[in-house]
GROMACS .gro file of C-alpha atoms in nm:
model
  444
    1UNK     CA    1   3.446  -2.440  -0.062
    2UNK     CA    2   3.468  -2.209  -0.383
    3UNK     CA    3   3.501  -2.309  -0.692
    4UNK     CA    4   3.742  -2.332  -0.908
    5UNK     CA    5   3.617  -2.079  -1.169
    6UNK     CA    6   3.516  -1.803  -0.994
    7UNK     CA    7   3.901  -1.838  -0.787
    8UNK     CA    8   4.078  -1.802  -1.120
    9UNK     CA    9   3.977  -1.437  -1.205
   10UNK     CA   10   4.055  -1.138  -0.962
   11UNK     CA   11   3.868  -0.856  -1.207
   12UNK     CA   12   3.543  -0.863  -1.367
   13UNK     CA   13   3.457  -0.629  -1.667
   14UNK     CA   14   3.074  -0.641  -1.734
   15UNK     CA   15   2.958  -0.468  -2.130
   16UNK     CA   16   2.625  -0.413  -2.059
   17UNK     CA   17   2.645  -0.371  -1.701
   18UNK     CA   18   2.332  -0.184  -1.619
   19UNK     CA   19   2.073  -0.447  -1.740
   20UNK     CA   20   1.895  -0.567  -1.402
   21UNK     CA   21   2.028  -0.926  -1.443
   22UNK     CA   22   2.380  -0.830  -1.508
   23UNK     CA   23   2.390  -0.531  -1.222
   24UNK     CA   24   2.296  -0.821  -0.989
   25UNK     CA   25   2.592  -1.070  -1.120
   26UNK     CA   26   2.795  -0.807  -1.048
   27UNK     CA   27   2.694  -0.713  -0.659
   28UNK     CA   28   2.720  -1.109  -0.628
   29UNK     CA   29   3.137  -1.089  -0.727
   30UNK     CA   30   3.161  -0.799  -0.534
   31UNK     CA   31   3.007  -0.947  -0.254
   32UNK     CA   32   3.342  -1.199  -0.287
   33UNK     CA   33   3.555  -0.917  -0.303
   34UNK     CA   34   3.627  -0.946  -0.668
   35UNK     CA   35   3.755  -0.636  -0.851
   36UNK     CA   36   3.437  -0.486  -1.047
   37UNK     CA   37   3.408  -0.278  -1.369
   38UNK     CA   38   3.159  -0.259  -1.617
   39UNK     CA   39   3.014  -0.029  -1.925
   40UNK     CA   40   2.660   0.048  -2.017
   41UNK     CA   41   2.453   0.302  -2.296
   42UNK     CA   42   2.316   0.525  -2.019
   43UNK     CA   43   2.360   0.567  -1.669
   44UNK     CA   44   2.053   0.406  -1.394
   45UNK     CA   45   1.988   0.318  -1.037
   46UNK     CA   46   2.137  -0.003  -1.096
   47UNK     CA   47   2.490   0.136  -1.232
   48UNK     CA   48   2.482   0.444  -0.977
   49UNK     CA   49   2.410   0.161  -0.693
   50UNK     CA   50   2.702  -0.081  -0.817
   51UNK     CA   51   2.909   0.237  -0.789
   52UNK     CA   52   2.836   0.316  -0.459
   53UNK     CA   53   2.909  -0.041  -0.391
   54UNK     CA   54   3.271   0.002  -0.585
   55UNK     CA   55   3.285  -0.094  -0.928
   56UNK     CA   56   3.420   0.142  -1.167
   57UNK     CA   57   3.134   0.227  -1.411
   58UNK     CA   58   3.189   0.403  -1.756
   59UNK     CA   59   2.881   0.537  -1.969
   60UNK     CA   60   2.861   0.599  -2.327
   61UNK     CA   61   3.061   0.584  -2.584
   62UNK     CA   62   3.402   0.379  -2.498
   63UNK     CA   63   3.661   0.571  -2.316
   64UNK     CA   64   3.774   0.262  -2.148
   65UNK     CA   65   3.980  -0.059  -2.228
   66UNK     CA   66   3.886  -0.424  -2.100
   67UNK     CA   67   4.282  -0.509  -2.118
   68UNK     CA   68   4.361  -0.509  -1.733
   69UNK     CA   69   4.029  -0.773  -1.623
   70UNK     CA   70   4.129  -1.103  -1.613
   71UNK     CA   71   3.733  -1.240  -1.719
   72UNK     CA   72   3.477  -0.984  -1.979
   73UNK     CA   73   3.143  -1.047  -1.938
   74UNK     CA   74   2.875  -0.959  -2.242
   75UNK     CA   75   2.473  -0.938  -2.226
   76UNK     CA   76   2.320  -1.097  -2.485
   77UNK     CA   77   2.166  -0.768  -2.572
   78UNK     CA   78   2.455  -0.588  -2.727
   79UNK     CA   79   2.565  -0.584  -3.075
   80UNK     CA   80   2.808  -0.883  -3.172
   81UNK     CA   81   3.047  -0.597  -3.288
   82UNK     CA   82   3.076  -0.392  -2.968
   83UNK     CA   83   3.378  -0.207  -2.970
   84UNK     CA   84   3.484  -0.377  -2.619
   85UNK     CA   85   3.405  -0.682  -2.688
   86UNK     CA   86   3.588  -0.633  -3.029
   87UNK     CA   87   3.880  -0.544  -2.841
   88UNK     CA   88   3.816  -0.834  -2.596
   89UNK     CA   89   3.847  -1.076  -2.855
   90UNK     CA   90   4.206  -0.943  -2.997
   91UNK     CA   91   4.351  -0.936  -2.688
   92UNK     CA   92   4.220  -1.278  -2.682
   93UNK     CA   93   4.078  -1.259  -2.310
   94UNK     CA   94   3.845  -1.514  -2.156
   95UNK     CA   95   3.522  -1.388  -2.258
   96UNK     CA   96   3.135  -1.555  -2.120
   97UNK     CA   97   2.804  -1.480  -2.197
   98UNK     CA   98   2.569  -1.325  -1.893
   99UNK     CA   99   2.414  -1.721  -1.865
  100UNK     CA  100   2.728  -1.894  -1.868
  101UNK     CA  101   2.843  -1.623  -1.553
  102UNK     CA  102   2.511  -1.752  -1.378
  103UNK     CA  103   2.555  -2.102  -1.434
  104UNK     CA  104   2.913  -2.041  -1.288
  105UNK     CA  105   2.814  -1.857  -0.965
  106UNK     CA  106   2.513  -2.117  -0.934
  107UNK     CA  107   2.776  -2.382  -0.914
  108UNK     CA  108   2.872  -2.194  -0.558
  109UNK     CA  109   2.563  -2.312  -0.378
  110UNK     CA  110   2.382  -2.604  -0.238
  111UNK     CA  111   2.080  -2.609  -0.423
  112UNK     CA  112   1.977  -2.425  -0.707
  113UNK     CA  113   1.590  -2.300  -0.768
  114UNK     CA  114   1.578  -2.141  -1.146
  115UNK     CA  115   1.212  -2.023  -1.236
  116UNK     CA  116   1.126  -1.986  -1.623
  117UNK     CA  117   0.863  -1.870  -1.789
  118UNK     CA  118   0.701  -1.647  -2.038
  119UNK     CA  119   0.600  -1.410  -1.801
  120UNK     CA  120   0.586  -1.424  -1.424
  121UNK     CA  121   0.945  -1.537  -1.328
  122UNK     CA  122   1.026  -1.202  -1.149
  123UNK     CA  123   0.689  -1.212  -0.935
  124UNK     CA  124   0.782  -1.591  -0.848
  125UNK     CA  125   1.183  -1.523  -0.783
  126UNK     CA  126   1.070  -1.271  -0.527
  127UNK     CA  127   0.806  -1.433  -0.335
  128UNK     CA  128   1.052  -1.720  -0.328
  129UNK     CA  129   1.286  -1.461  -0.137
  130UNK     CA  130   1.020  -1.330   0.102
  131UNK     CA  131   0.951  -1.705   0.184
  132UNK     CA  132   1.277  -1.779   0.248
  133UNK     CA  133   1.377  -1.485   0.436
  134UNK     CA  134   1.075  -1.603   0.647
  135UNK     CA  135   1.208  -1.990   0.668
  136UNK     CA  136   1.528  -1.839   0.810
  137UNK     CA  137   1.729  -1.991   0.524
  138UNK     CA  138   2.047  -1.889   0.343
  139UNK     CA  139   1.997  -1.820   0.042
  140UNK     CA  140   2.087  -1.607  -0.255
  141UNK     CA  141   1.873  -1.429  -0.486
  142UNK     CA  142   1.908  -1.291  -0.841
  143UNK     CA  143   1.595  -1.104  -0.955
  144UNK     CA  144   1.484  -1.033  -1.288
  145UNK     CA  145   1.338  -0.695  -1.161
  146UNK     CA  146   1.352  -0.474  -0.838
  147UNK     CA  147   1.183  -0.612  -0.547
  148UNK     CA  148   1.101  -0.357  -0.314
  149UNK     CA  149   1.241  -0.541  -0.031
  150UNK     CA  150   1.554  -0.712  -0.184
  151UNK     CA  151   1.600  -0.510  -0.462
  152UNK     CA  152   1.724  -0.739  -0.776
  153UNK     CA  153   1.994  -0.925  -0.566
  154UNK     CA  154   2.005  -1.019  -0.198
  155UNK     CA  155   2.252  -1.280  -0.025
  156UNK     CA  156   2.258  -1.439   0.300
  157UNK     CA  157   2.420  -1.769   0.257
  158UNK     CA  158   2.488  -2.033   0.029
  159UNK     CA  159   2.256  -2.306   0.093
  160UNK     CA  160   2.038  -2.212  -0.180
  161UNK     CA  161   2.008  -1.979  -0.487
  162UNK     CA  162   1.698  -1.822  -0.659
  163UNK     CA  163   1.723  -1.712  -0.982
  164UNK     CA  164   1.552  -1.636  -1.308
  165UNK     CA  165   1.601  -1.878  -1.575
  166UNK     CA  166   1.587  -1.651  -1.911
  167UNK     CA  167   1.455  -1.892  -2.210
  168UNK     CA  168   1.633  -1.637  -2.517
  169UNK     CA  169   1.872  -1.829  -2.694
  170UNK     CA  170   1.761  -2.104  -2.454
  171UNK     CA  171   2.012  -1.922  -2.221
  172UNK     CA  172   1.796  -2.151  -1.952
  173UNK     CA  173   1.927  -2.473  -2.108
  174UNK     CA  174   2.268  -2.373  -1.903
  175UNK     CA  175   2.208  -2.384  -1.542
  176UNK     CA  176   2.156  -2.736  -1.378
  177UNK     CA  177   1.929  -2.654  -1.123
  178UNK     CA  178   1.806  -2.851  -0.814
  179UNK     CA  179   1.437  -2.750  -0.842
  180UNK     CA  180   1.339  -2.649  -1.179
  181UNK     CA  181   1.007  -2.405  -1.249
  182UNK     CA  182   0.778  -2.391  -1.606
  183UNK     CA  183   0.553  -2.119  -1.509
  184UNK     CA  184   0.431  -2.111  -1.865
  185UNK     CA  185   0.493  -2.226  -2.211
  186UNK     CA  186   0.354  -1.918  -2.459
  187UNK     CA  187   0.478  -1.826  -2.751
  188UNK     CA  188   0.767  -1.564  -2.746
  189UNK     CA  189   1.155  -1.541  -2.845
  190UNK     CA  190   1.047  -1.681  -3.146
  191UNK     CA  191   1.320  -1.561  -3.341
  192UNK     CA  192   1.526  -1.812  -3.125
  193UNK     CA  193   1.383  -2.102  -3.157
  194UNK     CA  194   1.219  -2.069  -3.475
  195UNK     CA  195   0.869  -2.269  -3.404
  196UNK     CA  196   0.656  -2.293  -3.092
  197UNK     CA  197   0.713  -2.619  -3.106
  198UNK     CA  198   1.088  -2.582  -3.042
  199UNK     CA  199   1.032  -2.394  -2.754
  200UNK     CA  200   0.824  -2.611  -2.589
  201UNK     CA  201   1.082  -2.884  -2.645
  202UNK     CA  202   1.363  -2.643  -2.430
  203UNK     CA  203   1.098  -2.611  -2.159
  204UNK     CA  204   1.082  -3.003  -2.086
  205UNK     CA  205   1.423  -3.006  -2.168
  206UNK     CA  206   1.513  -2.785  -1.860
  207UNK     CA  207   1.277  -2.925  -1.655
  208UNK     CA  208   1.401  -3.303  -1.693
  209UNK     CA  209   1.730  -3.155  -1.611
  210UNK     CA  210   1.650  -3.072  -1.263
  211UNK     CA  211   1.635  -3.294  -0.968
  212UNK     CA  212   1.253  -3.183  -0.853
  213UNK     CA  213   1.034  -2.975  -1.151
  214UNK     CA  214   0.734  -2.812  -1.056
  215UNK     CA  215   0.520  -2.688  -1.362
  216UNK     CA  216   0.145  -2.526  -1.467
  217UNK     CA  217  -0.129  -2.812  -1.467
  218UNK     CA  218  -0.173  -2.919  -1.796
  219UNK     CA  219   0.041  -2.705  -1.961
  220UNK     CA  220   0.359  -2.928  -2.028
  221UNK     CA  221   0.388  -3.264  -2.009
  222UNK     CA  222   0.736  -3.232  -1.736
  223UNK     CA  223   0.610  -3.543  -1.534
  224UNK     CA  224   0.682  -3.354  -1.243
  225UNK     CA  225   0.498  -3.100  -0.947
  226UNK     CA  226   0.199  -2.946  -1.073
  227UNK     CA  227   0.003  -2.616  -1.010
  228UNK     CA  228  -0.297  -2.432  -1.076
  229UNK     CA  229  -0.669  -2.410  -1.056
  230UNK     CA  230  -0.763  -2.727  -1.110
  231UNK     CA  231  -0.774  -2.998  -0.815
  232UNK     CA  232  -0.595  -3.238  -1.020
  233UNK     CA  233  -0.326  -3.066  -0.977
  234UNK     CA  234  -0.059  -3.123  -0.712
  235UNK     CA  235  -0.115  -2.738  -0.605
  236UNK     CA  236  -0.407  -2.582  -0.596
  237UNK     CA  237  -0.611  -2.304  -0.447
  238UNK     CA  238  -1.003  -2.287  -0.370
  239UNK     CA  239  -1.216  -2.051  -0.178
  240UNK     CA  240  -1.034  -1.808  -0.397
  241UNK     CA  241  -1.176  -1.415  -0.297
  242UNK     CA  242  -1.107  -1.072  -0.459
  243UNK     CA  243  -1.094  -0.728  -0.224
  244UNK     CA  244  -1.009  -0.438  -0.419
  245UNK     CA  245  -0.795  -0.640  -0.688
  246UNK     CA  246  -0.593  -0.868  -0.431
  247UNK     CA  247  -0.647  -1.206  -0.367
  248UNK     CA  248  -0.691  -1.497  -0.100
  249UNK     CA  249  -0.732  -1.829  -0.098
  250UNK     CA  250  -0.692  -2.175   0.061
  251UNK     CA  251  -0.393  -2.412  -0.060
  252UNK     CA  252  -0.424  -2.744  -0.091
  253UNK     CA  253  -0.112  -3.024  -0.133
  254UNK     CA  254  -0.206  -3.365  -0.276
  255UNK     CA  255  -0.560  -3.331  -0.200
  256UNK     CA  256  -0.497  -3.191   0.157
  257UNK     CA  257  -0.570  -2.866   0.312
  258UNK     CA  258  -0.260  -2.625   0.447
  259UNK     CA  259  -0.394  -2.311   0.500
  260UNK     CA  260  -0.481  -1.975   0.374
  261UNK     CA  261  -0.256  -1.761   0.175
  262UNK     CA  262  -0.325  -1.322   0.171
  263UNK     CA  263  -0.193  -1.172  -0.111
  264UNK     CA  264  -0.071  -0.796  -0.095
  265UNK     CA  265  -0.030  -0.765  -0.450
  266UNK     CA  266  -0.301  -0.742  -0.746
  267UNK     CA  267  -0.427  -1.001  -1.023
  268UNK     CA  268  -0.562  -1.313  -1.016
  269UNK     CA  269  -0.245  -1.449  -1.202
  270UNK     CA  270  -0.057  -1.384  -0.902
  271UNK     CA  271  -0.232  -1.659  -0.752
  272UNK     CA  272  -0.073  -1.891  -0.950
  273UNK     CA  273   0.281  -1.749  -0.898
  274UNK     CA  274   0.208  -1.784  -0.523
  275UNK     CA  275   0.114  -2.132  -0.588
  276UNK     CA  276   0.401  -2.187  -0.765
  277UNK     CA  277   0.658  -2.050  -0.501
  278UNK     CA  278   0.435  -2.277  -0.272
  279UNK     CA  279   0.551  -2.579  -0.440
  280UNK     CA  280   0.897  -2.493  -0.434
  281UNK     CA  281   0.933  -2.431  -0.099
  282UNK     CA  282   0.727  -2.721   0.027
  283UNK     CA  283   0.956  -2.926  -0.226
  284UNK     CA  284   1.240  -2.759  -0.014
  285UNK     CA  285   1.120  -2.874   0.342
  286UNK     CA  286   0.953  -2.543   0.435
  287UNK     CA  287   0.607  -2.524   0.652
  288UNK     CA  288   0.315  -2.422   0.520
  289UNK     CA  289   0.351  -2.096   0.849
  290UNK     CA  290   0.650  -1.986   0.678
  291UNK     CA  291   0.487  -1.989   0.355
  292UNK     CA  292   0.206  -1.799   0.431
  293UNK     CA  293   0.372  -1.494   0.643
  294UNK     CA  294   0.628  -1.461   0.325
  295UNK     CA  295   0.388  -1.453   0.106
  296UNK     CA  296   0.169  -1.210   0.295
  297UNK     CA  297   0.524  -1.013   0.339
  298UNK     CA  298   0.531  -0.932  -0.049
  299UNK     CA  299   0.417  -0.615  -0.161
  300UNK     CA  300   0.524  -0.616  -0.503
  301UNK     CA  301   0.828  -0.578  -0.769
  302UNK     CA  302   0.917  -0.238  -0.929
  303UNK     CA  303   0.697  -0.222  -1.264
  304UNK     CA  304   0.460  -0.491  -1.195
  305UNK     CA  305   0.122  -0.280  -1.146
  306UNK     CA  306   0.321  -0.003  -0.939
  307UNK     CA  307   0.157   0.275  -0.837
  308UNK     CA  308   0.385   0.544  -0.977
  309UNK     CA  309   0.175   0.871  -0.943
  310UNK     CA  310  -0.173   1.027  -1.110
  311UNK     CA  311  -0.334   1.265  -1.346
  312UNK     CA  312  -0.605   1.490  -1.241
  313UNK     CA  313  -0.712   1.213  -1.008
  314UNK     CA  314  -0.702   0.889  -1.184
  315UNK     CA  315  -0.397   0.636  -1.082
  316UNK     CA  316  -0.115   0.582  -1.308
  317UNK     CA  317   0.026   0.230  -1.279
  318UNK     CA  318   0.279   0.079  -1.470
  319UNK     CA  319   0.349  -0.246  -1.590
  320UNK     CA  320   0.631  -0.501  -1.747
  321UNK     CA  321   0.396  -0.640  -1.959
  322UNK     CA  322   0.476  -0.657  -2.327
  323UNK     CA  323   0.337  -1.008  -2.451
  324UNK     CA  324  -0.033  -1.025  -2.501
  325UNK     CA  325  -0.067  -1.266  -2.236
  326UNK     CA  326   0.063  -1.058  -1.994
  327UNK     CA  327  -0.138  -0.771  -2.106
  328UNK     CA  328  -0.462  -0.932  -2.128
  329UNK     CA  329  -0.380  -0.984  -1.742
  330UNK     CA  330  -0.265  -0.654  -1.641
  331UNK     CA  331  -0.599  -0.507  -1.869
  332UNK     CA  332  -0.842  -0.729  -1.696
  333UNK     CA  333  -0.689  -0.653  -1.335
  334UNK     CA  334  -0.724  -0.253  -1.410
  335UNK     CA  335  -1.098  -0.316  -1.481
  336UNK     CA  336  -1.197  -0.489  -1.208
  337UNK     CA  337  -1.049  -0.224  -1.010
  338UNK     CA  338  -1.240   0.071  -1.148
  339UNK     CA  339  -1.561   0.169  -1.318
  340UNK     CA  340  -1.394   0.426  -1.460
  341UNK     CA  341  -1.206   0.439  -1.782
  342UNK     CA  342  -0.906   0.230  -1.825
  343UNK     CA  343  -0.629   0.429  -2.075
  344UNK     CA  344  -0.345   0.219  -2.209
  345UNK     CA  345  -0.062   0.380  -2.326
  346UNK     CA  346   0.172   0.096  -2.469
  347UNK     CA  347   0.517   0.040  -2.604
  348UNK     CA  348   0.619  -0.268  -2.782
  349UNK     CA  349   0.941  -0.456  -2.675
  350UNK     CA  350   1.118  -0.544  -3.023
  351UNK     CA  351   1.013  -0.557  -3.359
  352UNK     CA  352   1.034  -0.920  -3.401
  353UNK     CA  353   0.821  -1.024  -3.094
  354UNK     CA  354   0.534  -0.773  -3.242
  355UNK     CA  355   0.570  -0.927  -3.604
  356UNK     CA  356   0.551  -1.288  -3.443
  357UNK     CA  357   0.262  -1.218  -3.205
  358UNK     CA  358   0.098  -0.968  -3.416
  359UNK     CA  359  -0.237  -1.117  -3.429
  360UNK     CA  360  -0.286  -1.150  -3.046
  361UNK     CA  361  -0.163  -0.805  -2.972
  362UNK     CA  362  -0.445  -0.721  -3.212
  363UNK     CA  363  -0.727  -0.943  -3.064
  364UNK     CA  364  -0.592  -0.821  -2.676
  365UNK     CA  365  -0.570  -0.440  -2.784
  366UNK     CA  366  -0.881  -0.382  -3.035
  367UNK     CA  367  -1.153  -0.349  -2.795
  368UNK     CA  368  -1.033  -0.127  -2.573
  369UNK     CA  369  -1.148   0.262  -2.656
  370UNK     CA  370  -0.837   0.473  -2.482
  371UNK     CA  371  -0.476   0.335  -2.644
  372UNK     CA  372  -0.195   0.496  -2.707
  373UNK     CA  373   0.056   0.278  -2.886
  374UNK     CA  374   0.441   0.452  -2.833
  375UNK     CA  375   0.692   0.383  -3.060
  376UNK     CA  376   0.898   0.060  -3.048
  377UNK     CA  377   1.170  -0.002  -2.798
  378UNK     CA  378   1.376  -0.179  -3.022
  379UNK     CA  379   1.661  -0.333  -2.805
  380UNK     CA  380   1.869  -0.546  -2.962
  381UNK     CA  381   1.734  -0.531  -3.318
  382UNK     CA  382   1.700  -0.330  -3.642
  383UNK     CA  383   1.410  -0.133  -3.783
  384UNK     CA  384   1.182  -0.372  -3.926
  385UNK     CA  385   0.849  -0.169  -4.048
  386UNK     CA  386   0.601  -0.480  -4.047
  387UNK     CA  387   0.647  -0.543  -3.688
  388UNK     CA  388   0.679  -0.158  -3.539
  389UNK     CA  389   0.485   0.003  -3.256
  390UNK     CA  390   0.326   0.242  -3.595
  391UNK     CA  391   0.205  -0.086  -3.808
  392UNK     CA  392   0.020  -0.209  -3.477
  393UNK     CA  393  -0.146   0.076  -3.465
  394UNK     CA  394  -0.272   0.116  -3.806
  395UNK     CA  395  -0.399  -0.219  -3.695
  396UNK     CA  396  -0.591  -0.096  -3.425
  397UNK     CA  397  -0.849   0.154  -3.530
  398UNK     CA  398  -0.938   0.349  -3.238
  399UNK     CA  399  -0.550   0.371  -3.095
  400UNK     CA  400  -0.356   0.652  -3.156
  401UNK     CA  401   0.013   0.652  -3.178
  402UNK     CA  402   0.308   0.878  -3.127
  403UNK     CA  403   0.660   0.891  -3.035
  404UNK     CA  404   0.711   1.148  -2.819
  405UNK     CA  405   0.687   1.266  -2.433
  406UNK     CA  406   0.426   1.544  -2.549
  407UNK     CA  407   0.222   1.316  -2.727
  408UNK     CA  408   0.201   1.104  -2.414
  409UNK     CA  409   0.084   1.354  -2.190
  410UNK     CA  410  -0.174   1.479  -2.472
  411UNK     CA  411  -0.309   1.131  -2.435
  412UNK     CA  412  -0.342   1.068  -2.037
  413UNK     CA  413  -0.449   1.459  -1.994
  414UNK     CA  414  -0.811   1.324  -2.052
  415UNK     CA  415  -0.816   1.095  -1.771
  416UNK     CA  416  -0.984   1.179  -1.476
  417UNK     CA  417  -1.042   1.117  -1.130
  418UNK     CA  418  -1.206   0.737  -1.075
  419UNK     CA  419  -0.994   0.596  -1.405
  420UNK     CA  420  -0.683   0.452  -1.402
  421UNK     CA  421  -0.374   0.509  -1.672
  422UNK     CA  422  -0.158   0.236  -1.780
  423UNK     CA  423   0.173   0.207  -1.876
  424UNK     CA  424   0.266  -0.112  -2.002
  425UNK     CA  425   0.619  -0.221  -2.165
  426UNK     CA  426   0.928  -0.403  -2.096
  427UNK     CA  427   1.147  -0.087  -2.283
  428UNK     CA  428   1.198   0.267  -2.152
  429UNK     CA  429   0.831   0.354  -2.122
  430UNK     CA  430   0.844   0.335  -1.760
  431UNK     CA  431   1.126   0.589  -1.708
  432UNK     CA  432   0.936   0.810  -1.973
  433UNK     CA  433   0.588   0.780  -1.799
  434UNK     CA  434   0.756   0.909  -1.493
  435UNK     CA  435   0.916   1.201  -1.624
  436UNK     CA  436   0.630   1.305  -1.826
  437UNK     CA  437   0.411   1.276  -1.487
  438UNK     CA  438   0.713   1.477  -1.297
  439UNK     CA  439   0.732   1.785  -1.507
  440UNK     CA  440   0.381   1.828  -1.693
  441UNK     CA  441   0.110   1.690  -1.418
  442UNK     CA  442   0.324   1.716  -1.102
  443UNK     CA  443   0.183   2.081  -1.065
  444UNK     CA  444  -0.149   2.037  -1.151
   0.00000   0.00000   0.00000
């Protein structure tokens, strides 16, 4: 039966509408039938998709007026004075954040599986999907990214949801899921929570919300389902083995042996993600068979070590990563895959997340001999000179930095065949990297 909420609004107006998260709210309302319209900064695949699908999509600056939706929907990433939702707010309409949306449509299934995590919550969401699909279950699910299966949204059913649970301004603290997932505890959103400490408080705090919580071994104390390398954990995976950067290994459940998992996609980390989505679904009644053939299934998630063309030979991946963590992973993976040069051409994702972390993107980036740090993608936030993309590199002796395209291809020109290129960053480096590949290398 559908709720109550979602039955008391006929039109939808989403400010922001082209963030991957939001986009994928959206195809779930239109899904219902739901009148659809929404704004965004620049036009993408996710706002010329949502058109195709029917919404009514307006780009740049406002043209439009929210005063004919019954329910305006904001990211968290806009500007508190955005002229729409300035106008919202005089016209006094009924006005929710992007997490108070998903906690609503959440409230439309079964059983709800929300994933946090500092980094690795896309990766998991999906594999969760391709497991499911597998299972023969019905199931939503809202992806942080673009899995190249499901894309960022996929529905079959209502039985169960899968969806990312974003920890800035503890937006995760909203949903009451079923199943709850703590992938990881690092440092990040700082600016939120104001200590690490605090943050690590929100984690247990969403994972004693949940009926079943699966987390990292050792890394919080949640008192619930644990994963990782070690066999103390309730999850965990031996006989691991490496061929050309993917992984398999054997599972094991409380001690006992279900079988062996194939990964399609590269980095070691990913075998914790996979062990991770392993506990979920086994906490969800799924056999081990399923397990395996969906994760096998997986072939990756748009921007997590994609393939995305070369120069003069040498591969040009690109990555989401943009906290040290995850690029001390995505570094390490690229070396073990060639004995060729790695190059690293880098943008930082806000200033206040570089100021915060600044030391360990120093201690992850200083030893490497080919880095390119590109200027800040700043999001949400305001110049701030002691954490930008140009102080890091001042930081980092032999980096270079620059803010343009040209500067860019200056820098990967020197690669050659047998190295690999690296794009890493959460921000607009990704759309760059393939238009600078496109028109200045695609010739070549």
């Amino acid at each position: 039966m559908r709720i109550k909420f979602l039955d008391a609004y006929e039109s939808f107006y989403f400010i922001g509408i082209g963030g991957v998260s939001m986009s994928g709210l959206a195809k779930y309302l239109l899904s219902l039938g739901k009148k659809v319209c929404g704004c965004d900064a620049v036009s993408n695949e996710y706002t010329e998709e949502l058109r195709s699908c029917g919404a009514e999509i307006f780009i740049g600056e406002p043209s439009d007026s929210v005063a004919e939706y019954d329910l305006i929907v904001y990211t968290d990433a806009i500007n508190d004075s955005d002229v729409r939702l300035t106008e919202a707010r005089k016209l006094s309409k009924n006005i929710v954040s992007r997490g108070q949306l998903l906690y609503e449509i959440s409230r439309d299934f079964k059983k709800v599986i929300a994933v946090s995590g500092c980094h690795g919550k896309t990766t998991c969401c999906a594999m969760l999907a391709h497991i499911f699909s597998a299972a023969g279950k019905k199931f939503a699910a809202h992806i942080g990214g673009k899995d190249l299966t499901f894309t960022n949204f996929y529905y079959c059913g209502n039985d169960f949801l899968i969806t990312e649970a974003c920890e800035y301004k503890k937006n995760f603290l909203l949903l009451k899921p079923n199943i709850s997932v703590v992938l990881n505890s690092e440092p990040d959103h700082l600016e939120c929570y104001g200590s690490e400490e605090e943050l690590k408080r929100s984690y247990i705090q969403f994972a004693d919300c949940a009926d079943i919580s699966v987390s990292l071994y050792c890394d919080l104390p949640t008192g619930g389902i644990t994963f990782g390398f070690d066999k103390s954990a309730d999850f965990y995976a031996k006989n691991i083995r490496s061929g050309g950067g993917v992984f398999s290994f054997t599972v094991f459940e409380s001690g006992g042996e279900l079988g062996t998992v194939n990964l399609n996609v590269y980095g070691k980390h990913n075998v914790l993600n996979a062990l991770a989505a392993t506990a979920v679904a086994r906490s969800a009644g799924i056999p081990f068979e399923f397990i395996r053939d969906g994760l096998s299934s997986f072939s990756g998630v748009e921007r997590r070590f994609e393939n995305i063309g070369s120069v003069n030979g040498a591969e040009c991946i690109a990555d989401y990563a943009h906290h040290p963590a995850e690029l001390r992973a995505t570094i390490r993976t690229a070396k073990k895959m060639t004995e060729g040069k790695v190059f690293v051409v880098f943008q930082p994702h806000t200033y206040s997340r570089t100021k915060n972390l600044f030391k360990q993107f120093v201690k992850v980036l200083a030893p490497l001999n080919n880095l390119f740090i590109y200027k800040t993608f700043a999001a949400r936030e305001y110049f701030d000179d002691s954490g930008s993309a140009l102080t890091l590199s001042q930081s980092l002796k032999k980096s270079k930095y620059g803010d343009s395209s040209n500067d860019i291809a200056d820098f990967i020109s020197k690669a050659q065949s047998g190295d690999i290129v690296l794009f890493l960053g959460a921000g607009d480096i990704y759309g760059i990297a393939k238009e600078v590949l496109k028109n200045q290398f695609s010739h070549k």
